[in-house]
């Protein structure tokens, strides 16, 4: 009798792993355990639309029939609290054991906490789950002033969304620019300018000293320079930390995420890890990364399923990400750290432009604002291993498409990549 594959975590990665196991022909038991009570849902809409629309419904990743129809034993509201790797058994919170032949850890990440006086007041929240989004939506209905701590993607998405819903929004970012090192300074400055144009107030190079309360509810954020910012809701959006504790306690190698190899195998080969929780050496840069994106979660899940089925191809997906901040669709492809020059296509003034990042002659990646065609072409170029010379980029999308086609004619093997 086989115990099959148990997947811990029913988010983007876990659900895709279950689906891919069946698509790849796995016939043993597949158990998908998640500690949330919901049908697994899409996270990206939570910060973009859900929190401003009282009527918005969660968007399930798959309908209920998907789980029953594919004999996927989905167990909602179940938390795993221990792994006995030797015995291949999990401890279920509240009692009980769950045996596995192979285990896939897809435990995701959670908001980073901020150690500050007042963070325990009612009205201080962060956004990761549907439950968090529901809480923010309810609070928002009774809120005029919102302070968001952290000027990263999620903080800024929420800022634009709540501003569109008529709230007074203040973003406080500790470093001197928005979006950390995730995007080029020109994009960060553009995002700031457009958010300010719709009335979002932004303080960079500023921190909050403590939060003030009134009858147990937050009433203001006090900056380190003593400014008092009224707030009936404070949203902490200072990044996430990977959920690695289960893996660590079981003796798996961990370092900014559960360490996996190019097949998604952890240091104990019966156990794989994927998604926000996993860190690995990236084929594209040769550096260690832990990526937080839907693409990374789902592509790793597909590969993990193939690994379980005995295939041995390495992870080679092109990394990409998107974020909708107000009227800006930001799309990133590739990994652009280490770039030494760039080419700009399009016009920031028209809110449509792309930055092509290079290290020497190698195209590292493209960041686009409202230029989805550049993004899609970038995905094709990087998947094909094609680095157009910067002067070809300057010739515009048609020149790039022609150059890619010529490259693929010369390199047919890569063309099918
Ligand atoms: C508000 C928001 C907006 C986002 N927008 C974008 C976007 O626009 N584009 C983009 O590419 N990415 C976006 N992301 C990031 C993207 O959602 C994540 O990268 C993705 O969800 C990672 O998938 P995952 O399966 O690894 O983790 P998750 O989706 O977080 O799933 C992990 C699941 O495991 C559960 N779990 C953890 N530990 C246990 C345990 N011990 N037992 C049982 N269950 C457990 C967790 O509760 C959770 O349900 C966004 C994220 C958020 C929160």
Short mmCIF file of C-alpha atoms and ligand atoms in Angstrom, two decimals:
data_model
loop_
_atom_site.label_atom_id
_atom_site.label_comp_id
_atom_site.label_asym_id
_atom_site.label_seq_id
_atom_site.Cartn_x
_atom_site.Cartn_y
_atom_site.Cartn_z
CA UNK A 1 0.00 0.00 0.00
CA UNK A 2 1.35 3.37 -0.99
CA UNK A 3 0.96 6.57 1.01
CA UNK A 4 1.51 8.68 -2.07
CA UNK A 5 2.39 12.34 -2.14
CA UNK A 6 1.41 14.72 0.62
CA UNK A 7 1.57 18.43 -0.17
CA UNK A 8 1.68 20.83 2.78
CA UNK A 9 0.30 24.27 1.89
CA UNK A 10 -2.65 24.84 -0.44
CA UNK A 11 -1.60 28.11 -2.06
CA UNK A 12 -0.47 28.80 -5.61
CA UNK A 13 2.39 26.29 -5.44
CA UNK A 14 0.63 23.48 -3.57
CA UNK A 15 -2.47 23.46 -5.76
CA UNK A 16 -0.41 23.52 -8.95
CA UNK A 17 1.72 20.65 -7.66
CA UNK A 18 -1.42 18.56 -7.07
CA UNK A 19 -2.74 19.42 -10.54
CA UNK A 20 0.59 18.70 -12.24
CA UNK A 21 0.97 15.35 -10.51
CA UNK A 22 -2.30 14.24 -12.10
CA UNK A 23 -1.52 15.89 -15.46
CA UNK A 24 1.81 14.06 -15.53
CA UNK A 25 0.06 10.74 -14.87
CA UNK A 26 0.73 10.16 -11.19
CA UNK A 27 -1.79 7.54 -10.05
CA UNK A 28 -1.06 7.23 -6.31
CA UNK A 29 -2.81 9.13 -3.54
CA UNK A 30 -2.41 12.91 -3.54
CA UNK A 31 -3.22 14.64 -0.26
CA UNK A 32 -3.25 18.45 -0.19
CA UNK A 33 -3.24 19.89 3.32
CA UNK A 34 -3.80 23.57 4.01
CA UNK A 35 -4.33 25.46 7.24
CA UNK A 36 -6.75 27.95 5.69
CA UNK A 37 -10.42 27.01 5.63
CA UNK A 38 -11.12 28.37 2.14
CA UNK A 39 -11.10 26.80 -1.23
CA UNK A 40 -7.58 27.78 -2.40
CA UNK A 41 -7.73 31.21 -4.05
CA UNK A 42 -5.73 33.70 -6.12
CA UNK A 43 -3.74 36.06 -3.90
CA UNK A 44 -2.90 38.89 -6.34
CA UNK A 45 -6.45 40.33 -6.56
CA UNK A 46 -6.59 40.77 -2.79
CA UNK A 47 -4.50 43.96 -2.82
CA UNK A 48 -5.65 45.18 -6.24
CA UNK A 49 -9.43 44.94 -6.20
CA UNK A 50 -10.88 42.81 -3.39
CA UNK A 51 -10.25 45.23 -0.50
CA UNK A 52 -12.09 48.13 -2.13
CA UNK A 53 -15.16 46.31 -3.40
CA UNK A 54 -17.67 45.13 -0.81
CA UNK A 55 -19.22 42.79 -3.40
CA UNK A 56 -15.96 41.19 -4.60
CA UNK A 57 -15.75 37.43 -4.19
CA UNK A 58 -12.54 35.46 -3.77
CA UNK A 59 -11.30 33.90 -7.00
CA UNK A 60 -10.70 30.18 -6.51
CA UNK A 61 -7.55 28.75 -8.08
CA UNK A 62 -9.65 25.73 -9.13
CA UNK A 63 -13.30 24.90 -8.67
CA UNK A 64 -14.36 22.31 -6.12
CA UNK A 65 -14.96 19.76 -8.88
CA UNK A 66 -11.27 19.89 -9.77
CA UNK A 67 -10.32 18.26 -6.45
CA UNK A 68 -12.98 15.58 -6.50
CA UNK A 69 -12.66 14.95 -10.25
CA UNK A 70 -8.91 14.40 -9.97
CA UNK A 71 -9.04 12.39 -6.75
CA UNK A 72 -7.09 15.04 -4.90
CA UNK A 73 -7.76 14.67 -1.20
CA UNK A 74 -7.93 18.34 -0.21
CA UNK A 75 -7.99 18.85 3.55
CA UNK A 76 -8.73 22.48 4.45
CA UNK A 77 -8.21 23.90 7.92
CA UNK A 78 -5.52 21.34 8.76
CA UNK A 79 -2.18 22.49 10.10
CA UNK A 80 0.90 20.32 10.02
CA UNK A 81 3.13 20.90 13.02
CA UNK A 82 5.89 18.36 12.67
CA UNK A 83 7.73 16.17 10.18
CA UNK A 84 9.33 12.87 11.07
CA UNK A 85 11.50 12.54 7.99
CA UNK A 86 12.87 9.10 8.92
CA UNK A 87 9.45 7.58 9.52
CA UNK A 88 7.92 9.61 6.65
CA UNK A 89 5.11 10.85 8.83
CA UNK A 90 3.58 14.21 9.60
CA UNK A 91 2.13 15.39 12.89
CA UNK A 92 -1.25 16.99 12.44
CA UNK A 93 -2.15 19.81 14.83
CA UNK A 94 -4.78 18.62 17.28
CA UNK A 95 -3.61 15.01 16.96
CA UNK A 96 -3.17 12.43 14.27
CA UNK A 97 -0.45 11.37 11.86
CA UNK A 98 -0.27 11.49 8.11
CA UNK A 99 2.12 9.16 6.27
CA UNK A 100 3.80 10.00 2.98
CA UNK A 101 6.09 8.46 0.41
CA UNK A 102 7.07 11.86 -0.96
CA UNK A 103 6.39 15.20 0.72
CA UNK A 104 6.14 18.55 -1.04
CA UNK A 105 6.48 21.57 1.23
CA UNK A 106 4.61 24.54 -0.23
CA UNK A 107 4.24 26.50 2.99
CA UNK A 108 4.69 29.95 1.45
CA UNK A 109 5.63 32.99 3.49
CA UNK A 110 4.08 35.33 6.03
CA UNK A 111 4.26 39.07 6.64
CA UNK A 112 7.36 40.27 8.43
CA UNK A 113 6.49 41.62 11.86
CA UNK A 114 7.41 45.08 13.01
CA UNK A 115 8.61 45.43 16.58
CA UNK A 116 7.02 48.69 17.58
CA UNK A 117 4.92 49.92 20.48
CA UNK A 118 1.29 49.85 19.44
CA UNK A 119 1.34 47.10 16.81
CA UNK A 120 -0.99 45.08 19.06
CA UNK A 121 -3.73 47.74 18.81
CA UNK A 122 -6.94 46.93 16.94
CA UNK A 123 -6.77 48.31 13.41
CA UNK A 124 -3.12 47.33 12.86
CA UNK A 125 -3.04 44.70 10.13
CA UNK A 126 -1.04 43.15 7.32
CA UNK A 127 -2.18 41.46 4.13
CA UNK A 128 -1.35 37.91 3.18
CA UNK A 129 -4.50 35.84 3.27
CA UNK A 130 -8.13 36.15 2.27
CA UNK A 131 -8.98 36.46 5.97
CA UNK A 132 -6.61 39.45 6.19
CA UNK A 133 -8.19 41.00 3.08
CA UNK A 134 -11.68 40.62 4.53
CA UNK A 135 -10.50 42.29 7.75
CA UNK A 136 -8.97 45.19 5.81
CA UNK A 137 -12.11 45.61 3.73
CA UNK A 138 -14.28 45.78 6.84
CA UNK A 139 -11.94 48.17 8.62
CA UNK A 140 -11.66 50.34 5.54
CA UNK A 141 -15.40 50.94 5.60
CA UNK A 142 -14.98 52.68 8.99
CA UNK A 143 -11.72 54.42 8.15
CA UNK A 144 -10.82 57.81 6.78
CA UNK A 145 -7.05 57.80 7.27
CA UNK A 146 -4.79 54.87 6.46
CA UNK A 147 -1.08 54.71 7.15
CA UNK A 148 0.86 52.06 5.24
CA UNK A 149 4.27 51.12 6.56
CA UNK A 150 6.45 49.96 3.68
CA UNK A 151 6.69 51.15 0.09
CA UNK A 152 7.06 47.77 -1.60
CA UNK A 153 4.75 46.24 -4.21
CA UNK A 154 2.00 45.18 -1.83
CA UNK A 155 2.06 48.41 0.19
CA UNK A 156 1.80 50.50 -2.97
CA UNK A 157 -0.90 48.33 -4.53
CA UNK A 158 -2.95 48.75 -1.36
CA UNK A 159 -2.21 52.47 -1.31
CA UNK A 160 -3.57 52.94 -4.85
CA UNK A 161 -6.57 50.69 -4.20
CA UNK A 162 -7.63 52.39 -0.96
CA UNK A 163 -7.00 55.83 -2.43
CA UNK A 164 -9.33 54.93 -5.30
CA UNK A 165 -11.86 53.99 -2.63
CA UNK A 166 -11.62 57.53 -1.24
CA UNK A 167 -9.37 57.02 1.77
CA UNK A 168 -6.60 59.42 2.85
CA UNK A 169 -3.52 57.29 2.37
CA UNK A 170 -0.02 57.90 3.70
CA UNK A 171 2.87 55.59 2.82
CA UNK A 172 5.97 55.59 5.00
CA UNK A 173 9.12 54.01 3.61
CA UNK A 174 12.34 53.72 5.59
CA UNK A 175 14.78 54.01 2.68
CA UNK A 176 14.99 56.97 0.35
CA UNK A 177 13.06 55.46 -2.56
CA UNK A 178 10.06 53.23 -3.22
CA UNK A 179 10.13 49.57 -4.28
CA UNK A 180 13.52 48.85 -2.69
CA UNK A 181 15.95 47.39 -5.17
CA UNK A 182 13.19 45.52 -7.01
CA UNK A 183 12.97 47.96 -9.91
CA UNK A 184 15.12 50.61 -11.59
CA UNK A 185 15.15 54.06 -9.90
CA UNK A 186 13.40 55.56 -12.94
CA UNK A 187 10.43 53.21 -12.40
CA UNK A 188 10.37 53.85 -8.65
CA UNK A 189 10.33 57.61 -9.28
CA UNK A 190 7.60 57.24 -11.90
CA UNK A 191 5.41 55.20 -9.55
CA UNK A 192 5.88 57.78 -6.81
CA UNK A 193 4.96 60.66 -9.06
CA UNK A 194 1.76 58.98 -10.28
CA UNK A 195 0.69 57.91 -6.82
CA UNK A 196 1.24 61.42 -5.51
CA UNK A 197 -0.77 62.77 -8.44
CA UNK A 198 -3.81 60.80 -7.23
CA UNK A 199 -3.34 62.11 -3.71
CA UNK A 200 -1.35 59.37 -1.98
CA UNK A 201 1.06 61.00 0.45
CA UNK A 202 4.50 59.39 0.54
CA UNK A 203 7.28 59.85 3.06
CA UNK A 204 10.59 58.20 2.17
CA UNK A 205 13.64 58.00 4.40
CA UNK A 206 11.25 58.06 7.35
CA UNK A 207 10.32 55.59 10.05
CA UNK A 208 7.56 55.28 12.58
CA UNK A 209 8.59 55.45 16.24
CA UNK A 210 5.36 54.09 17.69
CA UNK A 211 1.63 53.80 17.15
CA UNK A 212 -0.84 55.63 19.34
CA UNK A 213 -4.16 54.21 20.42
CA UNK A 214 -7.49 55.26 21.76
CA UNK A 215 -9.54 52.72 23.73
CA UNK A 216 -7.47 49.88 22.31
CA UNK A 217 -7.84 51.04 18.68
CA UNK A 218 -5.06 52.63 16.68
CA UNK A 219 -5.50 56.37 16.26
CA UNK A 220 -2.16 57.65 14.91
CA UNK A 221 1.33 56.77 13.77
CA UNK A 222 4.09 58.90 15.23
CA UNK A 223 7.14 59.26 13.00
CA UNK A 224 10.69 59.27 14.34
CA UNK A 225 10.80 63.00 13.71
CA UNK A 226 7.72 63.46 15.89
CA UNK A 227 5.08 64.01 13.22
CA UNK A 228 1.65 62.69 14.24
CA UNK A 229 -0.20 61.03 11.37
CA UNK A 230 -3.84 60.26 12.13
CA UNK A 231 -4.78 56.68 11.25
CA UNK A 232 -7.77 54.49 12.01
CA UNK A 233 -6.01 51.69 10.15
CA UNK A 234 -2.28 50.94 9.91
CA UNK A 235 -1.15 48.37 7.37
CA UNK A 236 2.27 46.82 7.83
CA UNK A 237 3.76 45.87 4.48
CA UNK A 238 7.47 45.49 5.09
CA UNK A 239 7.99 42.24 3.25
CA UNK A 240 7.61 38.58 4.10
CA UNK A 241 9.56 35.80 5.76
CA UNK A 242 9.48 32.24 4.43
CA UNK A 243 7.66 29.58 6.45
CA UNK A 244 10.64 27.31 7.09
CA UNK A 245 10.15 26.29 10.71
CA UNK A 246 8.66 22.87 9.92
CA UNK A 247 11.53 22.07 7.57
CA UNK A 248 14.17 23.38 9.93
CA UNK A 249 12.86 21.34 12.85
CA UNK A 250 12.92 18.23 10.63
CA UNK A 251 16.61 18.80 9.90
CA UNK A 252 16.31 20.05 6.31
CA UNK A 253 18.91 22.54 5.13
CA UNK A 254 17.53 26.06 5.37
CA UNK A 255 19.01 29.42 4.36
CA UNK A 256 16.63 32.27 3.45
CA UNK A 257 14.15 29.52 2.57
CA UNK A 258 14.16 25.74 2.41
CA UNK A 259 17.23 24.91 0.32
CA UNK A 260 16.41 22.95 -2.82
CA UNK A 261 18.41 21.83 -5.81
CA UNK A 262 17.54 22.32 -9.46
CA UNK A 263 14.94 19.52 -9.24
CA UNK A 264 13.25 21.04 -6.16
CA UNK A 265 14.69 18.33 -3.91
CA UNK A 266 15.56 19.40 -0.38
CA UNK A 267 18.55 18.05 1.51
CA UNK A 268 16.37 15.00 2.28
CA UNK A 269 15.44 13.68 -1.18
CA UNK A 270 12.01 12.32 -0.19
CA UNK A 271 11.06 15.91 0.59
CA UNK A 272 10.70 18.65 -2.01
CA UNK A 273 10.02 22.33 -1.46
CA UNK A 274 8.54 24.93 -3.82
CA UNK A 275 7.23 28.47 -4.01
CA UNK A 276 7.83 31.38 -1.65
CA UNK A 277 9.28 29.00 0.96
CA UNK A 278 12.06 27.60 -1.24
CA UNK A 279 15.49 29.05 -1.97
CA UNK A 280 17.76 27.81 -4.71
CA UNK A 281 20.66 28.64 -6.97
CA UNK A 282 19.13 30.33 -9.97
CA UNK A 283 20.16 29.06 -13.36
CA UNK A 284 19.94 32.55 -14.82
CA UNK A 285 22.27 34.43 -12.47
CA UNK A 286 24.18 31.70 -10.66
CA UNK A 287 23.18 33.38 -7.37
CA UNK A 288 20.99 32.09 -4.55
CA UNK A 289 17.45 33.41 -4.66
CA UNK A 290 14.06 32.99 -3.09
CA UNK A 291 11.46 34.45 -5.40
CA UNK A 292 7.98 35.55 -4.37
CA UNK A 293 5.81 35.33 -7.44
CA UNK A 294 2.96 33.32 -8.86
CA UNK A 295 5.14 32.33 -11.82
CA UNK A 296 7.89 31.00 -9.58
CA UNK A 297 5.40 29.08 -7.42
CA UNK A 298 3.57 27.45 -10.33
CA UNK A 299 6.62 26.67 -12.48
CA UNK A 300 8.42 25.10 -9.53
CA UNK A 301 5.28 23.09 -8.75
CA UNK A 302 5.18 21.74 -12.32
CA UNK A 303 8.81 20.74 -12.10
CA UNK A 304 8.41 19.17 -8.64
CA UNK A 305 5.61 16.96 -10.00
CA UNK A 306 7.89 15.82 -12.83
CA UNK A 307 10.69 15.13 -10.35
CA UNK A 308 8.34 12.93 -8.31
CA UNK A 309 7.53 11.04 -11.49
CA UNK A 310 11.20 10.36 -12.13
CA UNK A 311 12.03 12.99 -14.72
CA UNK A 312 15.35 14.71 -14.23
CA UNK A 313 15.28 17.99 -16.09
CA UNK A 314 16.59 21.02 -14.15
CA UNK A 315 14.58 24.14 -13.34
CA UNK A 316 14.96 26.55 -16.22
CA UNK A 317 11.82 28.70 -16.20
CA UNK A 318 12.24 32.38 -17.05
CA UNK A 319 11.31 34.41 -13.95
CA UNK A 320 8.58 37.01 -14.34
CA UNK A 321 6.30 39.04 -12.13
CA UNK A 322 3.59 41.64 -12.39
CA UNK A 323 2.07 44.26 -10.13
CA UNK A 324 -0.87 46.61 -10.73
CA UNK A 325 -0.44 49.93 -8.94
CA UNK A 326 -3.28 52.28 -9.83
CA UNK A 327 -3.11 52.92 -13.57
CA UNK A 328 0.29 51.25 -13.92
CA UNK A 329 0.71 47.64 -14.95
CA UNK A 330 4.27 46.82 -13.99
CA UNK A 331 5.73 43.70 -15.55
CA UNK A 332 9.19 42.37 -14.88
CA UNK A 333 10.97 39.55 -16.68
CA UNK A 334 14.43 38.20 -15.94
CA UNK A 335 16.55 39.11 -12.94
CA UNK A 336 18.13 42.51 -13.32
CA UNK A 337 20.50 42.78 -10.33
CA UNK A 338 24.05 43.35 -11.50
CA UNK A 339 23.04 45.32 -14.58
CA UNK A 340 25.49 48.03 -15.65
CA UNK A 341 23.51 49.91 -18.29
CA UNK A 342 20.02 50.08 -19.75
CA UNK A 343 18.01 51.17 -22.76
CA UNK A 344 14.62 52.87 -22.39
CA UNK A 345 11.82 52.33 -24.92
CA UNK A 346 8.66 54.40 -24.83
CA UNK A 347 7.75 57.49 -22.85
CA UNK A 348 7.44 57.80 -19.08
CA UNK A 349 5.35 60.93 -19.68
CA UNK A 350 2.78 58.76 -21.48
CA UNK A 351 2.87 56.20 -18.64
CA UNK A 352 4.12 53.60 -21.15
CA UNK A 353 7.78 52.63 -21.16
CA UNK A 354 10.20 49.75 -20.69
CA UNK A 355 13.73 49.48 -19.34
CA UNK A 356 15.99 46.87 -20.93
CA UNK A 357 18.73 46.01 -18.45
CA UNK A 358 22.14 44.81 -19.59
CA UNK A 359 25.32 43.50 -18.02
CA UNK A 360 27.78 44.12 -20.82
CA UNK A 361 26.11 42.63 -23.89
CA UNK A 362 23.87 40.28 -21.96
CA UNK A 363 20.22 41.18 -21.62
CA UNK A 364 19.34 40.54 -17.96
CA UNK A 365 15.71 41.52 -17.99
CA UNK A 366 13.04 44.03 -18.86
CA UNK A 367 10.84 46.13 -16.61
CA UNK A 368 7.76 47.53 -18.29
CA UNK A 369 5.06 49.99 -17.37
CA UNK A 370 1.93 49.53 -19.49
CA UNK A 371 3.89 47.93 -22.36
CA UNK A 372 2.78 44.30 -22.19
CA UNK A 373 4.11 43.61 -25.70
CA UNK A 374 7.67 44.32 -24.54
CA UNK A 375 7.17 42.01 -21.58
CA UNK A 376 5.87 39.13 -23.68
CA UNK A 377 8.65 39.55 -26.23
CA UNK A 378 11.16 39.66 -23.37
CA UNK A 379 9.88 36.33 -22.08
CA UNK A 380 10.37 34.82 -25.52
CA UNK A 381 13.85 36.29 -25.92
CA UNK A 382 15.10 35.13 -22.53
CA UNK A 383 13.56 31.66 -22.97
CA UNK A 384 15.35 31.36 -26.30
CA UNK A 385 18.66 32.52 -24.77
CA UNK A 386 18.67 35.52 -27.11
CA UNK A 387 20.39 38.73 -26.05
CA UNK A 388 19.72 41.43 -28.64
CA UNK A 389 22.42 44.09 -28.87
CA UNK A 390 21.30 47.33 -27.18
CA UNK A 391 21.18 49.12 -30.54
CA UNK A 392 18.58 46.61 -31.77
CA UNK A 393 16.43 47.41 -28.73
CA UNK A 394 16.66 51.07 -29.63
CA UNK A 395 15.15 50.12 -33.02
CA UNK A 396 11.88 49.23 -31.26
CA UNK A 397 9.67 46.12 -31.00
CA UNK A 398 9.54 45.35 -34.73
CA UNK A 399 13.32 45.32 -35.00
CA UNK A 400 13.49 43.08 -31.93
CA UNK A 401 10.91 40.64 -33.27
CA UNK A 402 12.83 40.38 -36.55
CA UNK A 403 16.12 39.86 -34.69
CA UNK A 404 14.57 37.14 -32.51
CA UNK A 405 13.12 35.38 -35.56
CA UNK A 406 16.52 35.47 -37.29
CA UNK A 407 18.18 34.09 -34.15
CA UNK A 408 15.66 31.28 -33.91
CA UNK A 409 16.20 30.38 -37.57
CA UNK A 410 19.88 30.02 -36.82
CA UNK A 411 19.34 28.21 -33.52
CA UNK A 412 16.33 25.95 -34.09
CA UNK A 413 16.99 23.93 -30.94
CA UNK A 414 16.62 27.01 -28.79
CA UNK A 415 13.60 28.18 -30.76
CA UNK A 416 11.56 25.34 -29.32
CA UNK A 417 12.69 26.14 -25.75
C1 LIG B 1 -1.82 40.52 -1.50
C2 LIG B 1 -0.83 39.83 -2.40
C3 LIG B 1 -0.69 40.25 -3.73
C4 LIG B 1 0.22 39.60 -4.55
N1 LIG B 1 0.33 40.01 -5.85
C5 LIG B 1 1.17 39.36 -6.69
C6 LIG B 1 1.24 39.72 -8.06
O1 LIG B 1 0.61 40.66 -8.50
N2 LIG B 1 2.05 38.99 -8.87
C7 LIG B 1 2.77 37.92 -8.42
O2 LIG B 1 3.48 37.28 -9.20
N3 LIG B 1 2.73 37.57 -7.10
C8 LIG B 1 1.94 38.26 -6.25
N4 LIG B 1 1.89 37.90 -4.92
C9 LIG B 1 2.80 36.86 -4.43
C10 LIG B 1 2.22 35.47 -4.68
O3 LIG B 1 0.88 35.44 -4.25
C11 LIG B 1 3.06 34.46 -3.93
O4 LIG B 1 4.36 34.47 -4.48
C12 LIG B 1 2.45 33.07 -4.04
O5 LIG B 1 1.23 33.04 -3.34
C13 LIG B 1 3.39 32.03 -3.48
O6 LIG B 1 2.74 30.79 -3.49
P1 LIG B 1 3.03 29.69 -2.38
O7 LIG B 1 2.12 28.57 -2.69
O8 LIG B 1 4.48 29.46 -2.27
O9 LIG B 1 2.60 30.36 -1.00
P2 LIG B 1 1.12 30.74 -0.51
O10 LIG B 1 0.27 31.10 -1.68
O11 LIG B 1 1.31 31.72 0.58
O12 LIG B 1 0.56 29.39 0.10
C14 LIG B 1 1.10 28.78 1.23
C15 LIG B 1 -0.03 28.14 2.00
O13 LIG B 1 0.52 27.22 2.94
C16 LIG B 1 -0.20 27.35 4.16
N5 LIG B 1 0.63 26.77 5.24
C17 LIG B 1 1.79 27.27 5.72
N6 LIG B 1 2.26 26.46 6.71
C18 LIG B 1 1.38 25.44 6.83
C19 LIG B 1 1.33 24.29 7.69
N7 LIG B 1 2.27 24.05 8.59
N8 LIG B 1 0.27 23.44 7.57
C20 LIG B 1 -0.70 23.67 6.64
N9 LIG B 1 -0.70 24.75 5.80
C21 LIG B 1 0.35 25.62 5.90
C22 LIG B 1 -0.42 28.85 4.24
O14 LIG B 1 -1.43 29.20 5.16
C23 LIG B 1 -0.85 29.14 2.80
O15 LIG B 1 -2.21 28.90 2.62
C24 LIG B 1 1.01 38.53 -4.05
C25 LIG B 1 0.87 38.12 -2.72
C26 LIG B 1 -0.04 38.76 -1.89
C27 LIG B 1 -0.19 38.32 -0.46
#
